[in-house]
PDB file of C-alpha atoms in Angstrom:
ATOM      1  CA  MET A   1       0.000   0.000   0.000  1.00  0.00           C
ATOM      2  CA  THR A   2       1.316   3.434  -0.964  1.00  0.00           C
ATOM      3  CA  VAL A   3       0.926   5.993   1.800  1.00  0.00           C
ATOM      4  CA  ILE A   4      -0.049   9.518   0.733  1.00  0.00           C
ATOM      5  CA  ARG A   5       1.938  12.222   2.504  1.00  0.00           C
ATOM      6  CA  LEU A   6      -0.386  15.153   3.224  1.00  0.00           C
ATOM      7  CA  LEU A   7       0.292  18.733   4.344  1.00  0.00           C
ATOM      8  CA  LEU A   8      -2.584  20.750   5.875  1.00  0.00           C
ATOM      9  CA  VAL A   9      -2.629  24.545   5.447  1.00  0.00           C
ATOM     10  CA  ASP A  10      -5.355  26.593   7.175  1.00  0.00           C
ATOM     11  CA  ASP A  11      -5.223  29.585   9.507  1.00  0.00           C
ATOM     12  CA  ASP A  12      -8.008  28.195  11.722  1.00  0.00           C
ATOM     13  CA  PRO A  13      -6.562  25.718  14.257  1.00  0.00           C
ATOM     14  CA  LEU A  14      -9.975  24.107  14.747  1.00  0.00           C
ATOM     15  CA  VAL A  15     -10.281  23.438  11.014  1.00  0.00           C
ATOM     16  CA  ARG A  16      -6.783  21.950  10.948  1.00  0.00           C
ATOM     17  CA  ALA A  17      -7.580  19.768  13.946  1.00  0.00           C
ATOM     18  CA  GLY A  18     -10.767  18.532  12.325  1.00  0.00           C
ATOM     19  CA  LEU A  19      -9.021  17.777   9.041  1.00  0.00           C
ATOM     20  CA  ALA A  20      -6.172  16.005  10.823  1.00  0.00           C
ATOM     21  CA  LEU A  21      -8.630  13.860  12.768  1.00  0.00           C
ATOM     22  CA  MET A  22     -10.643  13.062   9.662  1.00  0.00           C
ATOM     23  CA  LEU A  23      -7.790  12.395   7.250  1.00  0.00           C
ATOM     24  CA  GLY A  24      -5.338  10.921   9.723  1.00  0.00           C
ATOM     25  CA  GLY A  25      -7.744   8.075  10.351  1.00  0.00           C
ATOM     26  CA  ALA A  26      -7.294   6.778   6.803  1.00  0.00           C
ATOM     27  CA  GLU A  27      -4.703   4.012   6.725  1.00  0.00           C
ATOM     28  CA  ASP A  28      -3.231   5.233   3.438  1.00  0.00           C
ATOM     29  CA  ILE A  29      -2.861   8.911   4.454  1.00  0.00           C
ATOM     30  CA  GLU A  30      -0.145  10.330   6.700  1.00  0.00           C
ATOM     31  CA  ILE A  31      -0.317  13.924   7.962  1.00  0.00           C
ATOM     32  CA  VAL A  32       3.287  15.097   7.620  1.00  0.00           C
ATOM     33  CA  GLY A  33       2.807  18.711   8.658  1.00  0.00           C
ATOM     34  CA  GLU A  34       0.487  21.623   9.360  1.00  0.00           C
ATOM     35  CA  ALA A  35       0.783  25.318   8.518  1.00  0.00           C
ATOM     36  CA  ALA A  36      -1.258  28.323   9.631  1.00  0.00           C
ATOM     37  CA  ASP A  37      -0.288  30.603   6.740  1.00  0.00           C
ATOM     38  CA  GLY A  38       0.894  30.468   3.175  1.00  0.00           C
ATOM     39  CA  ASP A  39       4.271  31.922   4.110  1.00  0.00           C
ATOM     40  CA  GLU A  40       5.082  28.695   5.974  1.00  0.00           C
ATOM     41  CA  VAL A  41       4.320  26.365   3.087  1.00  0.00           C
ATOM     42  CA  ALA A  42       7.561  26.422   1.085  1.00  0.00           C
ATOM     43  CA  ALA A  43       9.762  25.532   4.052  1.00  0.00           C
ATOM     44  CA  LEU A  44       7.371  22.795   5.184  1.00  0.00           C
ATOM     45  CA  VAL A  45       7.248  21.288   1.699  1.00  0.00           C
ATOM     46  CA  ASP A  46      11.052  21.206   1.588  1.00  0.00           C
ATOM     47  CA  ARG A  47      11.193  19.508   4.964  1.00  0.00           C
ATOM     48  CA  ALA A  48       8.191  17.156   4.890  1.00  0.00           C
ATOM     49  CA  ARG A  49       8.066  16.335   1.137  1.00  0.00           C
ATOM     50  CA  PRO A  50       4.252  15.944   0.917  1.00  0.00           C
ATOM     51  CA  ASP A  51       2.521  14.360  -2.051  1.00  0.00           C
ATOM     52  CA  VAL A  52      -0.576  16.542  -1.608  1.00  0.00           C
ATOM     53  CA  VAL A  53      -1.189  19.935   0.015  1.00  0.00           C
ATOM     54  CA  LEU A  54      -4.691  20.763   1.249  1.00  0.00           C
ATOM     55  CA  MET A  55      -4.665  24.570   1.093  1.00  0.00           C
ATOM     56  CA  ASP A  56      -7.068  27.170   2.471  1.00  0.00           C
ATOM     57  CA  ILE A  57      -7.575  30.176   0.197  1.00  0.00           C
ATOM     58  CA  ARG A  58      -7.971  33.001   2.704  1.00  0.00           C
ATOM     59  CA  MET A  59      -5.058  33.403   5.116  1.00  0.00           C
ATOM     60  CA  PRO A  60      -3.681  36.545   6.802  1.00  0.00           C
ATOM     61  CA  THR A  61      -0.143  36.980   5.427  1.00  0.00           C
ATOM     62  CA  VAL A  62       0.277  34.926   2.249  1.00  0.00           C
ATOM     63  CA  ASP A  63      -3.010  33.634   0.833  1.00  0.00           C
ATOM     64  CA  GLY A  64      -3.480  30.157  -0.549  1.00  0.00           C
ATOM     65  CA  LEU A  65      -3.602  31.398  -4.136  1.00  0.00           C
ATOM     66  CA  THR A  66      -0.161  32.968  -3.966  1.00  0.00           C
ATOM     67  CA  ALA A  67       1.207  29.948  -2.110  1.00  0.00           C
ATOM     68  CA  THR A  68      -0.238  27.636  -4.781  1.00  0.00           C
ATOM     69  CA  GLU A  69       1.312  29.646  -7.609  1.00  0.00           C
ATOM     70  CA  LEU A  70       4.703  29.562  -5.891  1.00  0.00           C
ATOM     71  CA  LEU A  71       4.495  25.836  -5.177  1.00  0.00           C
ATOM     72  CA  ARG A  72       3.411  24.804  -8.645  1.00  0.00           C
ATOM     73  CA  SER A  73       6.238  26.771 -10.246  1.00  0.00           C
ATOM     74  CA  ARG A  74       8.766  24.482  -8.553  1.00  0.00           C
ATOM     75  CA  GLU A  75      10.127  21.232  -9.905  1.00  0.00           C
ATOM     76  CA  ASP A  76       8.629  18.109  -8.310  1.00  0.00           C
ATOM     77  CA  ALA A  77       5.853  20.232  -6.822  1.00  0.00           C
ATOM     78  CA  PRO A  78       3.216  18.451  -4.730  1.00  0.00           C
ATOM     79  CA  GLN A  79      -0.368  18.387  -5.927  1.00  0.00           C
ATOM     80  CA  VAL A  80      -2.535  21.123  -4.409  1.00  0.00           C
ATOM     81  CA  VAL A  81      -6.208  20.974  -3.484  1.00  0.00           C
ATOM     82  CA  VAL A  82      -7.698  24.282  -2.393  1.00  0.00           C
ATOM     83  CA  LEU A  83     -10.240  24.571   0.406  1.00  0.00           C
ATOM     84  CA  THR A  84     -13.080  27.025  -0.127  1.00  0.00           C
ATOM     85  CA  THR A  85     -16.482  27.994   1.217  1.00  0.00           C
ATOM     86  CA  PHE A  86     -17.704  28.936  -2.282  1.00  0.00           C
ATOM     87  CA  HIS A  87     -18.781  26.750  -5.177  1.00  0.00           C
ATOM     88  CA  ALA A  88     -17.226  29.068  -7.734  1.00  0.00           C
ATOM     89  CA  ASP A  89     -15.571  32.453  -7.778  1.00  0.00           C
ATOM     90  CA  GLU A  90     -12.669  34.201  -9.443  1.00  0.00           C
ATOM     91  CA  GLN A  91     -10.306  33.163  -6.652  1.00  0.00           C
ATOM     92  CA  VAL A  92     -10.998  29.472  -7.148  1.00  0.00           C
ATOM     93  CA  LEU A  93     -10.524  29.886 -10.891  1.00  0.00           C
ATOM     94  CA  ARG A  94      -7.197  31.607 -10.291  1.00  0.00           C
ATOM     95  CA  ALA A  95      -6.103  28.700  -8.088  1.00  0.00           C
ATOM     96  CA  LEU A  96      -6.978  26.199 -10.813  1.00  0.00           C
ATOM     97  CA  ARG A  97      -5.136  28.200 -13.442  1.00  0.00           C
ATOM     98  CA  ALA A  98      -2.149  28.362 -11.098  1.00  0.00           C
ATOM     99  CA  GLY A  99      -1.994  24.578 -11.120  1.00  0.00           C
ATOM    100  CA  ALA A 100      -4.225  23.388  -8.286  1.00  0.00           C
ATOM    101  CA  ALA A 101      -5.599  19.931  -9.032  1.00  0.00           C
ATOM    102  CA  GLY A 102      -9.049  20.884  -7.805  1.00  0.00           C
ATOM    103  CA  PHE A 103     -10.965  22.188  -4.848  1.00  0.00           C
ATOM    104  CA  VAL A 104     -13.192  20.942  -2.070  1.00  0.00           C
ATOM    105  CA  LEU A 105     -15.757  22.816  -0.037  1.00  0.00           C
ATOM    106  CA  LYS A 106     -15.123  23.056   3.687  1.00  0.00           C
ATOM    107  CA  ASP A 107     -18.522  21.499   4.392  1.00  0.00           C
ATOM    108  CA  THR A 108     -17.824  18.502   2.137  1.00  0.00           C
ATOM    109  CA  PRO A 109     -18.584  15.170   3.880  1.00  0.00           C
ATOM    110  CA  PRO A 110     -15.440  13.620   5.428  1.00  0.00           C
ATOM    111  CA  ALA A 111     -15.461  10.541   3.198  1.00  0.00           C
ATOM    112  CA  GLU A 112     -15.485  12.748   0.088  1.00  0.00           C
ATOM    113  CA  ILE A 113     -12.526  14.810   1.309  1.00  0.00           C
ATOM    114  CA  VAL A 114     -10.566  11.608   1.915  1.00  0.00           C
ATOM    115  CA  ASP A 115     -11.527  10.425  -1.573  1.00  0.00           C
ATOM    116  CA  ALA A 116     -10.471  13.781  -3.038  1.00  0.00           C
ATOM    117  CA  VAL A 117      -6.991  13.467  -1.525  1.00  0.00           C
ATOM    118  CA  ARG A 118      -6.664   9.952  -2.932  1.00  0.00           C
ATOM    119  CA  LYS A 119      -7.792  11.027  -6.397  1.00  0.00           C
ATOM    120  CA  VAL A 120      -5.387  13.941  -6.556  1.00  0.00           C
ATOM    121  CA  ALA A 121      -2.506  11.774  -5.347  1.00  0.00           C
ATOM    122  CA  ALA A 122      -3.337   9.387  -8.212  1.00  0.00           C
ATOM    123  CA  GLY A 123      -3.237  12.232 -10.736  1.00  0.00           C
ATOM    124  CA  ASP A 124      -6.970  12.734 -11.185  1.00  0.00           C
ATOM    125  CA  PRO A 125      -8.576  16.181 -10.811  1.00  0.00           C
ATOM    126  CA  VAL A 126     -11.160  16.832  -8.121  1.00  0.00           C
ATOM    127  CA  LEU A 127     -13.712  18.656 -10.258  1.00  0.00           C
ATOM    128  CA  SER A 128     -17.044  17.417 -11.499  1.00  0.00           C
ATOM    129  CA  PRO A 129     -18.062  18.467 -15.019  1.00  0.00           C
ATOM    130  CA  THR A 130     -20.898  20.546 -13.501  1.00  0.00           C
ATOM    131  CA  VAL A 131     -18.586  22.499 -11.235  1.00  0.00           C
ATOM    132  CA  THR A 132     -16.052  22.992 -14.024  1.00  0.00           C
ATOM    133  CA  ARG A 133     -18.747  24.421 -16.308  1.00  0.00           C
ATOM    134  CA  GLN A 134     -19.859  26.763 -13.520  1.00  0.00           C
ATOM    135  CA  LEU A 135     -16.319  28.032 -13.015  1.00  0.00           C
ATOM    136  CA  VAL A 136     -15.621  28.502 -16.697  1.00  0.00           C
ATOM    137  CA  ARG A 137     -18.925  30.239 -17.392  1.00  0.00           C
ATOM    138  CA  HIS A 138     -17.975  32.678 -14.661  1.00  0.00           C
ATOM    139  CA  ALA A 139     -14.536  33.173 -16.184  1.00  0.00           C
ATOM    140  CA  VAL A 140     -15.814  33.583 -19.738  1.00  0.00           C
ATOM    141  CA  GLY A 141     -18.422  36.062 -18.561  1.00  0.00           C
ATOM    142  CA  THR A 142     -15.812  38.276 -16.926  1.00  0.00           C
ATOM    143  CA  GLY A 143     -12.736  37.591 -19.041  1.00  0.00           C
ATOM    144  CA  PRO A 144     -11.352  39.344 -22.115  1.00  0.00           C
ATOM    145  CA  ASP A 145     -12.908  38.833 -25.535  1.00  0.00           C
ATOM    146  CA  THR A 146      -9.627  37.387 -26.777  1.00  0.00           C
ATOM    147  CA  ARG A 147      -9.786  34.388 -24.417  1.00  0.00           C
ATOM    148  CA  ARG A 148     -11.339  32.019 -26.968  1.00  0.00           C
ATOM    149  CA  ALA A 149      -9.013  32.982 -29.805  1.00  0.00           C
ATOM    150  CA  ASP A 150      -5.975  32.689 -27.554  1.00  0.00           C
ATOM    151  CA  ALA A 151      -7.064  29.261 -26.303  1.00  0.00           C
ATOM    152  CA  ARG A 152      -7.654  27.968 -29.832  1.00  0.00           C
ATOM    153  CA  ALA A 153      -4.266  29.242 -30.926  1.00  0.00           C
ATOM    154  CA  ARG A 154      -2.636  27.308 -28.092  1.00  0.00           C
ATOM    155  CA  LEU A 155      -4.561  24.135 -28.922  1.00  0.00           C
ATOM    156  CA  ALA A 156      -3.500  24.356 -32.571  1.00  0.00           C
ATOM    157  CA  VAL A 157      -0.244  22.579 -31.687  1.00  0.00           C
ATOM    158  CA  LEU A 158      -2.197  19.378 -30.944  1.00  0.00           C
ATOM    159  CA  ASN A 159      -2.973  16.787 -33.593  1.00  0.00           C
ATOM    160  CA  ASP A 160      -6.549  15.613 -34.173  1.00  0.00           C
ATOM    161  CA  ARG A 161      -6.334  12.677 -31.781  1.00  0.00           C
ATOM    162  CA  GLU A 162      -4.802  14.776 -29.031  1.00  0.00           C
ATOM    163  CA  ARG A 163      -7.594  17.338 -29.418  1.00  0.00           C
ATOM    164  CA  GLU A 164     -10.170  14.562 -29.065  1.00  0.00           C
ATOM    165  CA  VAL A 165      -8.489  13.392 -25.871  1.00  0.00           C
ATOM    166  CA  ALA A 166      -8.309  16.986 -24.595  1.00  0.00           C
ATOM    167  CA  VAL A 167     -12.054  17.398 -25.139  1.00  0.00           C
ATOM    168  CA  THR A 168     -12.871  14.221 -23.213  1.00  0.00           C
ATOM    169  CA  VAL A 169     -10.602  15.377 -20.390  1.00  0.00           C
ATOM    170  CA  GLY A 170     -12.593  18.611 -20.397  1.00  0.00           C
ATOM    171  CA  GLN A 171     -15.775  16.582 -20.076  1.00  0.00           C
ATOM    172  CA  GLY A 172     -14.454  15.251 -16.770  1.00  0.00           C
ATOM    173  CA  ARG A 173     -13.999  11.668 -17.948  1.00  0.00           C
ATOM    174  CA  SER A 174     -11.599   9.242 -16.315  1.00  0.00           C
ATOM    175  CA  ASN A 175      -8.844   7.506 -18.280  1.00  0.00           C
ATOM    176  CA  ALA A 176     -10.963   4.357 -18.489  1.00  0.00           C
ATOM    177  CA  GLU A 177     -13.963   6.306 -19.793  1.00  0.00           C
ATOM    178  CA  ILE A 178     -11.819   8.093 -22.383  1.00  0.00           C
ATOM    179  CA  ALA A 179     -10.339   4.774 -23.488  1.00  0.00           C
ATOM    180  CA  ALA A 180     -13.818   3.317 -24.006  1.00  0.00           C
ATOM    181  CA  ALA A 181     -15.105   6.405 -25.828  1.00  0.00           C
ATOM    182  CA  LEU A 182     -12.155   6.711 -28.197  1.00  0.00           C
ATOM    183  CA  TYR A 183     -11.390   3.004 -28.682  1.00  0.00           C
ATOM    184  CA  MET A 184      -7.875   2.999 -27.264  1.00  0.00           C
ATOM    185  CA  SER A 185      -6.129   1.459 -24.293  1.00  0.00           C
ATOM    186  CA  VAL A 186      -5.824   3.230 -20.949  1.00  0.00           C
ATOM    187  CA  ALA A 187      -2.045   3.272 -21.453  1.00  0.00           C
ATOM    188  CA  THR A 188      -2.533   5.108 -24.756  1.00  0.00           C
ATOM    189  CA  VAL A 189      -4.810   7.630 -23.054  1.00  0.00           C
ATOM    190  CA  LYS A 190      -2.133   8.282 -20.429  1.00  0.00           C
ATOM    191  CA  THR A 191       0.462   8.769 -23.140  1.00  0.00           C
ATOM    192  CA  HIS A 192      -1.753  11.234 -25.016  1.00  0.00           C
ATOM    193  CA  VAL A 193      -2.522  13.184 -21.831  1.00  0.00           C
ATOM    194  CA  SER A 194       1.173  13.345 -20.982  1.00  0.00           C
ATOM    195  CA  ARG A 195       1.968  14.660 -24.475  1.00  0.00           C
ATOM    196  CA  ILE A 196      -0.846  17.218 -24.288  1.00  0.00           C
ATOM    197  CA  LEU A 197       0.479  18.539 -20.983  1.00  0.00           C
ATOM    198  CA  ALA A 198       3.996  18.781 -22.396  1.00  0.00           C
ATOM    199  CA  LYS A 199       2.949  20.457 -25.657  1.00  0.00           C
ATOM    200  CA  LEU A 200       0.744  23.021 -23.923  1.00  0.00           C
ATOM    201  CA  GLY A 201       3.024  23.637 -20.952  1.00  0.00           C
ATOM    202  CA  LEU A 202       0.275  22.737 -18.476  1.00  0.00           C
ATOM    203  CA  ASN A 203       0.503  21.191 -15.018  1.00  0.00           C
ATOM    204  CA  ASN A 204      -2.532  18.913 -14.843  1.00  0.00           C
ATOM    205  CA  ARG A 205      -5.838  17.764 -16.334  1.00  0.00           C
ATOM    206  CA  VAL A 206      -7.792  20.607 -14.752  1.00  0.00           C
ATOM    207  CA  GLN A 207      -5.823  23.097 -16.810  1.00  0.00           C
ATOM    208  CA  ILE A 208      -6.542  21.053 -19.955  1.00  0.00           C
ATOM    209  CA  ALA A 209     -10.250  21.236 -19.097  1.00  0.00           C
ATOM    210  CA  LEU A 210     -10.132  24.991 -18.575  1.00  0.00           C
ATOM    211  CA  LEU A 211      -8.325  25.515 -21.876  1.00  0.00           C
ATOM    212  CA  THR A 212     -10.846  23.427 -23.841  1.00  0.00           C
ATOM    213  CA  TYR A 213     -13.683  25.427 -22.280  1.00  0.00           C
ATOM    214  CA  ASP A 214     -11.943  28.700 -23.086  1.00  0.00           C
ATOM    215  CA  ALA A 215     -11.582  27.519 -26.688  1.00  0.00           C
ATOM    216  CA  GLY A 216     -15.300  26.765 -26.933  1.00  0.00           C
ATOM    217  CA  LEU A 217     -14.761  23.071 -27.654  1.00  0.00           C
ATOM    218  CA  LEU A 218     -17.414  22.036 -25.138  1.00  0.00           C
ATOM    219  CA  ASP A 219     -20.140  24.506 -26.055  1.00  0.00           C
ATOM    220  CA  GLY A 220     -22.160  21.864 -27.893  1.00  0.00           C
ATOM    221  CA  HIS A 221     -22.698  24.015 -30.976  1.00  0.00           C
ATOM    222  CA  ASP A 222     -19.374  25.785 -31.278  1.00  0.00           C
ATOM    223  CA  GLY A 223     -16.807  23.050 -30.958  1.00  0.00           C
ATOM    224  CA  HIS A 224     -14.000  23.406 -33.483  1.00  0.00           C
ATOM    225  CA  ASP A 225     -14.567  20.853 -36.237  1.00  0.00           C
ATOM    226  CA  GLY A 226     -17.116  19.067 -34.027  1.00  0.00           C
ATOM    227  CA  TYR A 227     -14.638  17.582 -31.610  1.00  0.00           C
ATOM    228  CA  GLU A 228     -17.157  17.317 -28.803  1.00  0.00           C
ATOM    229  CA  GLY A 229     -19.572  15.390 -30.944  1.00  0.00           C
ATOM    230  CA  ARG A 230     -16.897  13.006 -32.185  1.00  0.00           C
ATOM    231  CA  ALA A 231     -15.555  12.315 -28.721  1.00  0.00           C
ATOM    232  CA  GLY A 232     -19.054  11.896 -27.319  1.00  0.00           C
ATOM    233  CA  ARG A 233     -19.826   9.256 -29.952  1.00  0.00           C
ATOM    234  CA  GLY A 234     -16.595   7.423 -29.378  1.00  0.00           C
ATOM    235  CA  GLY A 235     -14.510   9.092 -32.096  1.00  0.00           C
ATOM    236  CA  HIS A 236     -12.870   7.133 -34.871  1.00  0.00           C
ATOM    237  CA  ASP A 237     -11.337   3.773 -34.289  1.00  0.00           C
ATOM    238  CA  GLY A 238      -8.031   4.405 -32.531  1.00  0.00           C
ATOM    239  CA  ARG A 239      -6.937   0.775 -32.400  1.00  0.00           C
ATOM    240  CA  GLY A 240      -4.750   1.040 -35.469  1.00  0.00           C
ATOM    241  CA  GLY A 241      -2.437   3.500 -37.148  1.00  0.00           C
ATOM    242  CA  ARG A 242      -0.791   6.220 -35.153  1.00  0.00           C
ATOM    243  CA  ASP A 243      -3.200   5.905 -32.202  1.00  0.00           C
ATOM    244  CA  GLY A 244      -3.121   2.171 -31.787  1.00  0.00           C
ATOM    245  CA  HIS A 245       0.144   1.977 -29.901  1.00  0.00           C
ATOM    246  CA  ALA A 246       0.486   2.867 -26.262  1.00  0.00           C
ATOM    247  CA  GLY A 247       4.148   3.671 -26.603  1.00  0.00           C
ATOM    248  CA  ASP A 248       6.034   4.301 -23.412  1.00  0.00           C
ATOM    249  CA  ALA A 249       3.315   5.061 -20.890  1.00  0.00           C
ATOM    250  CA  SER A 250       5.636   5.101 -17.900  1.00  0.00           C
ATOM    251  CA  ALA A 251       6.134   8.844 -18.203  1.00  0.00           C
ATOM    252  CA  ALA A 252       2.369   9.325 -18.147  1.00  0.00           C
ATOM    253  CA  ASP A 253       1.668   7.462 -14.932  1.00  0.00           C
ATOM    254  CA  GLY A 254      -0.617   9.520 -12.776  1.00  0.00           C
ATOM    255  CA  HIS A 255      -2.025  11.700 -15.570  1.00  0.00           C
TER     256      HIS A 255
END
């Protein structure tokens, strides 16, 4: 059994105590440190080497957003899940764009918070398609008019198959679900996701999802070349040709 090393960051000692009690009871999670402010995070990460950081957004000196941006800019950065009392706002969106793997509400049932930590440690985002749409609608409604054009220009570096995979990631599908929809192995999906992240300079699947939304690929009626429709119907048969080989999936483990 692989034990997940977890760092808790929240300025409220009662919240930290509750999280430690809840998460520390899981046999596969070890609480390796606690911090009361974002300015303590970097030193604790260096010392404790956590796999996942559970990060509050609002803290007195250095907020969780700034701390997340600083963490995710480092090599071998831990995954970050932000804690929030809101379903969607500009701050949560900023955290996701900074590289957070998702967010959980502070009133989320204990079992779901434990599951969220496990998912993030395994490389899966903690965002339902509904919540992602809510966040991106908010962002598109308040963002610059150039957002869609910029996103499409970035996605232009992907080949057709990679764009199909990116769309299904944006739909919130797991690797197994993508494999079934696009007729490829899970190993091939992991390889494609790894290549997408590398080509686009992104940190995780959440950022792929945000970029596909920004590009309008999940609007239903405005997807470029109908990618959403093709992915939703299973796409073309990827068992042969350039998509039929998993290649070296070891580099994609966890994506």
